[in-house]
Amino acid sequence: MSDTESGGRMMRRGARLVLAVIRLHPRPFALALLGSAAYGGAVVASSYALGEVVDRVVVPRFAHEELSTAAMVAGALALLAVGVVKTASTVLRRCMSAVVKARSDASLREQVVTHYQALPYLYHQRRPTGTLLAHANADTEAAVEVPSKIPLAGGLVLLFVTAGVWIFVTDPVLAAVGVLIVPALVVLNAVYQRRIEPPSTLAQQRIGELSAVAHESFDGAFTVKVLGGEETERARFEKVAQRLREAKTEIAKRDATFDVLLESVPALTVVALVVAGAWRVNSGEITVGTLVSFINLFTLLTFPLRIIGYVLGDVPRSVAGYERVRGVLDEPLHPSPGTRTLPAGPLSVEAEGLAFGHDGVGGGNGDGGDGGDGGHDGKDGPRIVDGVGFTVPPGSTLAVVGPTGSGKSTLLLLLARLLPLDGGTLRIGGT
């Protein structure tokens, strides 16, 4: 698969992620986008105003021409008004983007936790606690990272389009020089998407593994101390932490390379524009004010180009987090066997031919929902409980004894209906 095809596939997955998150809280997202669009319009207006001030105030002043007070005041007020609009729109966009991020993260986390509560016991039994926590914490945070930046990127895209139209109208020759940056950035981002996706996905998996090992150590702290396994647990944790460190380091290396290239492309384009613009001024095709306005606007455009590049660079990590979250939310729910009101007083327990087996023991591999825990069917797995039958009269006690791993705990979970029966009949209180 080529870099362009891989980048396009990642962008489509990223677009689905953004649309899904926008649906959670559309109103603050729309306000953030409005603020970003207003900022883009103010940037274009500021460049135009700057060019007019240069032509009508600065150049005549250096030429020792007479300047009216009204012209100087009008220029100052124009620049001040544009500055106020830029400030207000920036505040609106940042506040609403923060709201989008916080609320979307909370909504996804609530969905994951709610789905956890509805999933069968087997789902939780087959996944480490740390992995489950990572889905409801690190993965949701990663998933909303890019959508929270979309208002900024969207407004900057609008700024780029508006500025592009203004640039072509002002001087097509300089515009042709400046537009060369677009294909360079497209190719650069496509290559980056292909290079950064594998380590980003791996890093999210490593976070879940590290959380799982940490929580296992906490839960089994007394056992570890009794058996003298502190050094073993420490070495185990260091090994998993080193894997996460290696994945994060690889991401940092590739990010650093991308950042250098992303910074250099706009800078080189500005140099080319200065050279071409000076030639155009000398030939009398444009004024000094137009060149200043053009260079100022393009310099301002390098910021949104870098921001858009950074947002695109975060897409693989956000997609990886969101797909791990979707793995949980897409896990099928199975109806409970129903409930009945039991008679009051001591109750009997009758079991006939109880059977239960684990299908795909250890199948939960920590990446959320791909182990297939729904639709339990232990026919192909080892039978932990097979053909067990007993009767416990009301008010009596029955002792269940056997070696470790013989199914004592599994039998109690079956009686509590925390595990589904593969066969047999269980009656409590005769029902």
Short mmCIF file of C-alpha atoms in Angstrom, two decimals:
data_model
loop_
_atom_site.label_atom_id
_atom_site.label_comp_id
_atom_site.label_asym_id
_atom_site.label_seq_id
_atom_site.Cartn_x
_atom_site.Cartn_y
_atom_site.Cartn_z
CA MET A 1 0.00 0.00 0.00
CA SER A 2 1.38 3.41 -0.97
CA ASP A 3 1.86 6.28 1.49
CA THR A 4 -0.99 8.21 -0.15
CA GLU A 5 -3.41 5.27 0.11
CA SER A 6 -2.45 4.65 3.74
CA GLY A 7 -2.84 8.35 4.56
CA GLY A 8 -6.24 8.43 2.87
CA ARG A 9 -7.41 5.40 4.82
CA MET A 10 -6.29 6.97 8.08
CA MET A 11 -8.04 10.25 7.18
CA ARG A 12 -11.31 8.40 6.55
CA ARG A 13 -11.05 6.69 9.92
CA GLY A 14 -10.24 10.03 11.50
CA ALA A 15 -13.27 11.63 9.82
CA ARG A 16 -15.55 8.95 11.28
CA LEU A 17 -14.04 9.61 14.71
CA VAL A 18 -14.61 13.38 14.43
CA LEU A 19 -18.24 12.97 13.30
CA ALA A 20 -18.95 10.55 16.15
CA VAL A 21 -17.55 12.95 18.76
CA ILE A 22 -19.28 16.01 17.27
CA ARG A 23 -22.65 14.27 17.66
CA LEU A 24 -22.05 14.04 21.40
CA HIS A 25 -21.97 17.84 21.95
CA PRO A 26 -22.72 19.74 18.72
CA ARG A 27 -23.55 23.14 20.26
CA PRO A 28 -20.19 23.99 21.91
CA PHE A 29 -18.46 22.58 18.84
CA ALA A 30 -20.43 24.96 16.59
CA LEU A 31 -19.55 27.92 18.84
CA ALA A 32 -15.87 26.97 18.78
CA LEU A 33 -15.99 26.71 14.99
CA LEU A 34 -17.70 30.11 14.80
CA GLY A 35 -14.94 31.67 16.90
CA SER A 36 -12.28 30.06 14.73
CA ALA A 37 -13.96 31.30 11.53
CA ALA A 38 -14.17 34.84 12.96
CA TYR A 39 -10.47 34.66 13.78
CA GLY A 40 -9.67 33.64 10.21
CA GLY A 41 -11.65 36.54 8.80
CA ALA A 42 -9.92 38.95 11.18
CA VAL A 43 -6.49 37.71 10.09
CA VAL A 44 -7.27 38.39 6.42
CA ALA A 45 -8.72 41.79 7.34
CA SER A 46 -5.62 42.64 9.38
CA SER A 47 -3.34 41.93 6.43
CA TYR A 48 -5.46 44.08 4.13
CA ALA A 49 -5.55 46.89 6.73
CA LEU A 50 -1.79 46.66 7.18
CA GLY A 51 -1.23 47.03 3.45
CA GLU A 52 -3.50 50.07 3.30
CA VAL A 53 -1.70 51.68 6.25
CA VAL A 54 1.66 51.13 4.57
CA ASP A 55 0.49 52.63 1.26
CA ARG A 56 -1.49 55.53 2.74
CA VAL A 57 0.55 56.40 5.86
CA VAL A 58 4.02 54.84 6.00
CA VAL A 59 5.18 55.30 2.39
CA PRO A 60 3.90 58.93 2.13
CA ARG A 61 5.59 59.70 5.45
CA PHE A 62 8.95 58.49 4.17
CA ALA A 63 8.35 60.47 0.95
CA HIS A 64 7.84 63.60 3.11
CA GLU A 65 4.29 64.05 1.85
CA GLU A 66 1.58 65.81 3.83
CA LEU A 67 -0.41 63.44 6.06
CA SER A 68 -3.82 64.21 7.51
CA THR A 69 -4.62 63.39 11.11
CA ALA A 70 -7.78 61.63 9.95
CA ALA A 71 -5.74 59.16 7.85
CA MET A 72 -3.47 58.26 10.76
CA VAL A 73 -6.39 57.90 13.20
CA ALA A 74 -8.35 55.80 10.71
CA GLY A 75 -5.37 53.47 10.23
CA ALA A 76 -4.86 53.07 13.96
CA LEU A 77 -8.56 52.40 14.59
CA ALA A 78 -8.68 49.84 11.79
CA LEU A 79 -5.76 47.89 13.24
CA LEU A 80 -7.23 48.19 16.76
CA ALA A 81 -10.65 46.93 15.66
CA VAL A 82 -9.13 43.94 13.91
CA GLY A 83 -7.06 43.17 17.01
CA VAL A 84 -10.15 43.24 19.23
CA VAL A 85 -12.00 40.83 16.92
CA LYS A 86 -9.01 38.47 16.84
CA THR A 87 -8.76 38.47 20.63
CA ALA A 88 -12.48 37.91 21.24
CA SER A 89 -12.72 35.15 18.64
CA THR A 90 -9.64 33.41 20.07
CA VAL A 91 -11.12 33.43 23.58
CA LEU A 92 -14.42 32.03 22.28
CA ARG A 93 -12.73 29.29 20.30
CA ARG A 94 -10.40 28.20 23.11
CA CYS A 95 -13.13 28.14 25.76
CA MET A 96 -15.56 26.19 23.60
CA SER A 97 -12.85 23.77 22.42
CA ALA A 98 -12.01 23.05 26.06
CA VAL A 99 -15.71 22.43 26.73
CA VAL A 100 -15.90 20.07 23.74
CA LYS A 101 -12.88 18.11 24.94
CA ALA A 102 -13.99 17.83 28.58
CA ARG A 103 -17.61 16.93 27.80
CA SER A 104 -16.76 14.49 25.02
CA ASP A 105 -14.20 12.74 27.21
CA ALA A 106 -16.75 12.50 30.03
CA SER A 107 -19.45 11.20 27.66
CA LEU A 108 -17.23 8.51 26.16
CA ARG A 109 -16.01 7.49 29.60
CA GLU A 110 -19.59 7.26 30.85
CA GLN A 111 -20.56 5.14 27.85
CA VAL A 112 -17.65 2.77 28.46
CA VAL A 113 -18.39 2.41 32.18
CA THR A 114 -22.12 1.93 31.54
CA HIS A 115 -21.35 -0.75 28.96
CA TYR A 116 -18.93 -2.41 31.39
CA GLN A 117 -21.75 -2.70 33.90
CA ALA A 118 -24.01 -4.39 31.35
CA LEU A 119 -21.40 -6.84 30.06
CA PRO A 120 -21.33 -10.38 31.48
CA TYR A 121 -18.99 -11.43 34.23
CA LEU A 122 -16.87 -13.44 31.81
CA TYR A 123 -15.89 -10.28 29.92
CA HIS A 124 -14.37 -8.75 33.05
CA GLN A 125 -12.88 -12.03 34.20
CA ARG A 126 -10.88 -12.45 31.00
CA ARG A 127 -9.38 -8.95 30.92
CA PRO A 128 -6.87 -7.41 33.34
CA THR A 129 -8.20 -4.61 35.51
CA GLY A 130 -5.56 -2.25 34.16
CA THR A 131 -6.72 -2.83 30.59
CA LEU A 132 -10.33 -2.09 31.51
CA LEU A 133 -9.23 1.12 33.25
CA ALA A 134 -7.10 2.12 30.26
CA HIS A 135 -10.13 1.88 27.97
CA ALA A 136 -12.08 4.22 30.27
CA ASN A 137 -9.21 6.65 30.79
CA ALA A 138 -6.21 6.78 28.45
CA ASP A 139 -8.15 5.62 25.38
CA THR A 140 -11.02 8.08 25.83
CA GLU A 141 -8.56 10.93 26.35
CA ALA A 142 -6.70 9.99 23.18
CA ALA A 143 -9.96 9.64 21.24
CA VAL A 144 -11.11 13.22 21.90
CA GLU A 145 -7.72 14.84 21.31
CA VAL A 146 -8.18 15.45 17.57
CA PRO A 147 -11.92 16.31 17.62
CA SER A 148 -11.25 19.03 20.22
CA LYS A 149 -8.75 20.61 17.81
CA ILE A 150 -11.03 20.45 14.77
CA PRO A 151 -12.63 23.88 15.43
CA LEU A 152 -9.18 25.45 15.28
CA ALA A 153 -8.16 23.46 12.21
CA GLY A 154 -11.52 24.06 10.51
CA GLY A 155 -11.34 27.81 11.03
CA LEU A 156 -7.78 27.83 9.78
CA VAL A 157 -8.82 25.94 6.65
CA LEU A 158 -11.43 28.64 6.05
CA LEU A 159 -8.71 31.23 6.64
CA PHE A 160 -6.48 29.45 4.16
CA VAL A 161 -9.20 29.38 1.47
CA THR A 162 -10.19 33.03 2.02
CA ALA A 163 -6.58 34.16 2.04
CA GLY A 164 -5.88 32.09 -1.06
CA VAL A 165 -8.65 33.84 -2.98
CA TRP A 166 -7.41 37.26 -1.81
CA ILE A 167 -3.82 36.38 -2.74
CA PHE A 168 -4.75 35.29 -6.27
CA VAL A 169 -6.83 38.43 -6.78
CA THR A 170 -3.99 40.62 -5.50
CA ASP A 171 -1.15 39.11 -7.52
CA PRO A 172 -1.43 35.79 -9.40
CA VAL A 173 2.35 35.49 -9.86
CA LEU A 174 3.14 35.61 -6.14
CA ALA A 175 0.12 33.39 -5.48
CA ALA A 176 1.52 30.77 -7.87
CA VAL A 177 4.79 30.80 -5.93
CA GLY A 178 3.02 30.52 -2.58
CA VAL A 179 0.66 27.73 -3.61
CA LEU A 180 3.60 25.40 -4.20
CA ILE A 181 3.60 24.77 -0.45
CA VAL A 182 0.28 22.89 -0.61
CA PRO A 183 1.36 19.73 -2.52
CA ALA A 184 4.57 19.62 -0.48
CA LEU A 185 2.59 19.57 2.78
CA VAL A 186 0.08 17.03 1.43
CA VAL A 187 2.85 14.58 0.51
CA LEU A 188 4.67 15.25 3.79
CA ASN A 189 1.56 14.52 5.85
CA ALA A 190 0.73 11.39 3.85
CA VAL A 191 4.19 9.96 4.49
CA TYR A 192 3.98 10.93 8.16
CA GLN A 193 0.57 9.25 8.62
CA ARG A 194 1.95 5.99 7.30
CA ARG A 195 5.05 6.17 9.49
CA ILE A 196 3.34 7.19 12.74
CA GLU A 197 0.29 4.87 12.75
CA PRO A 198 2.05 1.62 13.86
CA PRO A 199 3.92 3.11 16.86
CA SER A 200 0.83 5.11 17.91
CA THR A 201 -1.35 2.00 17.97
CA LEU A 202 1.37 0.05 19.77
CA ALA A 203 1.79 2.78 22.39
CA GLN A 204 -1.92 2.67 23.28
CA GLN A 205 -1.67 -1.10 23.73
CA ARG A 206 1.43 -0.72 25.89
CA ILE A 207 -0.40 1.75 28.15
CA GLY A 208 -3.08 -0.87 28.78
CA GLU A 209 -0.45 -3.53 29.49
CA LEU A 210 1.35 -1.28 31.97
CA SER A 211 -1.90 -0.46 33.77
CA ALA A 212 -2.74 -4.16 33.94
CA VAL A 213 0.62 -5.11 35.46
CA ALA A 214 0.43 -2.26 37.98
CA HIS A 215 -3.04 -3.23 39.18
CA GLU A 216 -2.13 -6.91 39.36
CA SER A 217 0.79 -5.96 41.60
CA PHE A 218 -1.47 -3.87 43.83
CA ASP A 219 -4.15 -6.55 44.08
CA GLY A 220 -1.66 -9.30 44.86
CA ALA A 221 0.68 -7.31 47.08
CA PHE A 222 0.30 -9.60 50.11
CA THR A 223 0.77 -12.74 48.06
CA VAL A 224 3.88 -11.30 46.42
CA LYS A 225 5.38 -10.41 49.81
CA VAL A 226 4.55 -13.81 51.33
CA LEU A 227 6.18 -15.63 48.42
CA GLY A 228 9.12 -13.23 48.27
CA GLY A 229 8.41 -12.26 44.69
CA GLU A 230 9.18 -8.54 44.93
CA GLU A 231 12.16 -8.73 42.58
CA THR A 232 10.21 -10.80 40.07
CA GLU A 233 7.34 -8.31 40.07
CA ARG A 234 9.76 -5.39 39.80
CA ALA A 235 11.48 -6.98 36.83
CA ARG A 236 8.12 -7.71 35.23
CA PHE A 237 7.00 -4.11 35.65
CA GLU A 238 10.31 -2.76 34.34
CA LYS A 239 10.01 -4.96 31.25
CA VAL A 240 6.52 -3.67 30.41
CA ALA A 241 7.51 -0.07 31.21
CA GLN A 242 10.52 -0.40 28.91
CA ARG A 243 8.24 -1.55 26.09
CA LEU A 244 6.05 1.52 26.59
CA ARG A 245 9.13 3.74 26.72
CA GLU A 246 10.42 2.30 23.45
CA ALA A 247 7.06 2.88 21.74
CA LYS A 248 6.84 6.47 23.01
CA THR A 249 10.47 7.13 22.06
CA GLU A 250 9.83 5.92 18.53
CA ILE A 251 6.86 8.28 18.27
CA ALA A 252 8.99 11.16 19.58
CA LYS A 253 11.72 10.46 17.01
CA ARG A 254 9.28 10.45 14.12
CA ASP A 255 7.50 13.54 15.47
CA ALA A 256 10.81 15.41 15.70
CA THR A 257 11.66 14.62 12.08
CA PHE A 258 8.20 15.67 10.95
CA ASP A 259 8.35 18.93 12.95
CA VAL A 260 11.64 19.97 11.33
CA LEU A 261 10.29 19.34 7.83
CA LEU A 262 7.01 21.05 8.66
CA GLU A 263 8.84 24.15 9.88
CA SER A 264 11.25 24.32 6.95
CA VAL A 265 8.74 24.13 4.08
CA PRO A 266 6.84 27.38 4.93
CA ALA A 267 10.09 29.19 5.79
CA LEU A 268 11.62 28.36 2.41
CA THR A 269 8.40 29.44 0.69
CA VAL A 270 8.50 32.84 2.43
CA VAL A 271 12.08 33.35 1.20
CA ALA A 272 10.96 32.61 -2.35
CA LEU A 273 8.06 35.06 -1.97
CA VAL A 274 10.37 37.85 -0.77
CA VAL A 275 12.62 37.40 -3.80
CA ALA A 276 9.73 37.22 -6.27
CA GLY A 277 7.93 40.12 -4.55
CA ALA A 278 10.98 42.38 -4.72
CA TRP A 279 11.18 41.74 -8.45
CA ARG A 280 7.47 42.55 -8.85
CA VAL A 281 7.85 45.83 -6.93
CA ASN A 282 10.85 46.88 -9.05
CA SER A 283 8.88 46.18 -12.22
CA GLY A 284 6.02 48.33 -10.95
CA GLU A 285 3.47 45.50 -10.96
CA ILE A 286 2.63 45.86 -7.26
CA THR A 287 3.19 48.44 -4.53
CA VAL A 288 5.29 48.12 -1.40
CA GLY A 289 2.11 48.02 0.67
CA THR A 290 0.77 45.12 -1.38
CA LEU A 291 4.02 43.19 -0.93
CA VAL A 292 4.04 43.86 2.82
CA SER A 293 0.41 42.77 3.06
CA PHE A 294 1.13 39.67 0.98
CA ILE A 295 4.19 38.62 2.98
CA ASN A 296 2.42 39.34 6.28
CA LEU A 297 -0.58 37.24 5.29
CA PHE A 298 1.53 34.35 4.07
CA THR A 299 3.64 34.49 7.22
CA LEU A 300 0.44 34.28 9.23
CA LEU A 301 -0.67 31.38 7.05
CA THR A 302 2.39 29.36 8.04
CA PHE A 303 0.92 29.12 11.54
CA PRO A 304 -2.35 27.47 10.44
CA LEU A 305 -0.43 25.25 8.06
CA ARG A 306 1.72 24.03 10.95
CA ILE A 307 -1.32 23.63 13.22
CA ILE A 308 -3.20 21.66 10.58
CA GLY A 309 -0.10 19.49 10.18
CA TYR A 310 0.08 18.88 13.93
CA VAL A 311 -3.63 18.01 14.06
CA LEU A 312 -3.18 15.54 11.21
CA GLY A 313 -0.19 14.14 13.07
CA ASP A 314 -2.38 13.39 16.11
CA VAL A 315 -4.96 11.51 14.03
CA PRO A 316 -3.33 8.03 14.30
CA ARG A 317 -3.16 8.21 18.11
CA SER A 318 -6.76 9.42 18.42
CA VAL A 319 -8.00 6.79 15.97
CA ALA A 320 -6.16 4.07 17.89
CA GLY A 321 -7.74 5.21 21.16
CA TYR A 322 -11.22 5.52 19.66
CA GLU A 323 -11.10 2.10 18.02
CA ARG A 324 -10.14 0.55 21.35
CA VAL A 325 -13.10 2.35 22.93
CA ARG A 326 -15.38 1.16 20.11
CA GLY A 327 -14.14 -2.36 20.74
CA VAL A 328 -15.74 -2.12 24.18
CA LEU A 329 -18.92 -0.34 23.08
CA ASP A 330 -19.46 -2.79 20.20
CA GLU A 331 -19.17 -5.79 22.49
CA PRO A 332 -22.62 -7.46 22.24
CA LEU A 333 -24.87 -7.53 25.26
CA HIS A 334 -26.81 -10.67 26.04
CA PRO A 335 -30.12 -10.68 27.88
CA SER A 336 -30.08 -11.78 31.48
CA PRO A 337 -32.00 -14.95 32.32
CA GLY A 338 -34.60 -12.86 34.10
CA THR A 339 -35.52 -12.58 37.76
CA ARG A 340 -38.18 -14.08 39.96
CA THR A 341 -39.41 -13.19 43.42
CA LEU A 342 -38.26 -15.91 45.81
CA PRO A 343 -40.38 -17.10 48.72
CA ALA A 344 -39.63 -15.72 52.17
CA GLY A 345 -37.70 -17.74 54.71
CA PRO A 346 -35.03 -20.45 54.32
CA LEU A 347 -34.72 -21.77 50.76
CA SER A 348 -33.51 -25.00 49.28
CA VAL A 349 -30.94 -25.26 46.48
CA GLU A 350 -31.29 -28.05 43.91
CA ALA A 351 -28.79 -28.67 41.12
CA GLU A 352 -29.05 -31.30 38.39
CA GLY A 353 -26.39 -31.95 35.77
CA LEU A 354 -24.71 -28.54 36.03
CA ALA A 355 -22.13 -28.01 33.30
CA PHE A 356 -19.79 -25.16 32.49
CA GLY A 357 -16.65 -24.81 30.40
CA HIS A 358 -14.39 -21.95 29.40
CA ASP A 359 -14.32 -21.25 25.67
CA GLY A 360 -11.07 -19.55 24.66
CA VAL A 361 -9.64 -19.18 28.17
CA GLY A 362 -7.38 -16.17 28.29
CA GLY A 363 -8.78 -14.90 25.02
CA GLY A 364 -8.97 -11.33 26.24
CA ASN A 365 -5.80 -9.81 24.85
CA GLY A 366 -6.24 -6.34 26.21
CA ASP A 367 -7.23 -4.38 23.16
CA GLY A 368 -10.88 -4.13 23.93
CA GLY A 369 -13.61 -6.35 22.76
CA ASP A 370 -11.80 -8.48 20.22
CA GLY A 371 -11.82 -11.62 22.29
CA GLY A 372 -15.49 -12.30 21.61
CA ASP A 373 -16.90 -12.98 25.06
CA GLY A 374 -20.52 -12.75 24.10
CA GLY A 375 -22.51 -15.88 23.29
CA HIS A 376 -20.65 -18.14 25.76
CA ASP A 377 -20.41 -21.73 24.63
CA GLY A 378 -18.08 -23.96 26.58
CA LYS A 379 -18.55 -27.05 24.39
CA ASP A 380 -15.14 -26.66 22.74
CA GLY A 381 -13.30 -25.68 25.93
CA PRO A 382 -12.29 -27.63 29.03
CA ARG A 383 -15.21 -28.49 31.32
CA ILE A 384 -14.65 -26.96 34.74
CA VAL A 385 -18.00 -28.20 36.05
CA ASP A 386 -19.56 -31.28 34.44
CA GLY A 387 -22.64 -33.18 35.56
CA VAL A 388 -22.70 -31.78 39.08
CA GLY A 389 -25.86 -32.36 41.08
CA PHE A 390 -26.75 -31.85 44.72
CA THR A 391 -29.56 -30.78 47.02
CA VAL A 392 -29.23 -28.41 49.95
CA PRO A 393 -32.32 -28.52 52.19
CA PRO A 394 -33.55 -25.23 53.70
CA GLY A 395 -31.47 -24.12 56.68
CA SER A 396 -28.69 -26.67 56.12
CA THR A 397 -25.04 -26.27 55.17
CA LEU A 398 -23.21 -28.08 52.37
CA ALA A 399 -19.40 -28.15 52.23
CA VAL A 400 -17.79 -28.21 48.78
CA VAL A 401 -14.22 -29.51 48.98
CA GLY A 402 -11.61 -30.31 46.38
CA PRO A 403 -8.11 -29.46 45.18
CA THR A 404 -7.15 -26.12 43.69
CA GLY A 405 -8.64 -25.68 40.24
CA SER A 406 -11.35 -28.29 40.70
CA GLY A 407 -14.14 -25.76 40.13
CA LYS A 408 -15.29 -24.80 43.63
CA SER A 409 -15.28 -21.05 42.95
CA THR A 410 -16.80 -21.60 39.51
CA LEU A 411 -19.65 -23.54 41.10
CA LEU A 412 -20.40 -20.66 43.47
CA LEU A 413 -20.38 -18.21 40.55
CA LEU A 414 -22.86 -20.46 38.74
CA LEU A 415 -25.13 -20.50 41.78
CA ALA A 416 -25.02 -16.69 41.87
CA ARG A 417 -25.74 -16.61 38.09
CA LEU A 418 -22.55 -14.62 37.50
CA LEU A 419 -21.57 -17.30 35.00
CA PRO A 420 -23.94 -18.78 32.40
CA LEU A 421 -24.79 -22.47 32.54
CA ASP A 422 -23.83 -24.63 29.58
CA GLY A 423 -26.22 -27.30 30.75
CA GLY A 424 -28.24 -28.56 33.66
CA THR A 425 -30.93 -27.17 35.92
CA LEU A 426 -30.61 -24.97 38.97
CA ARG A 427 -33.53 -24.33 41.34
CA ILE A 428 -33.58 -22.06 44.37
CA GLY A 429 -36.55 -22.34 46.65
CA GLY A 430 -38.07 -24.87 44.27
CA THR A 431 -38.25 -22.40 41.31
#
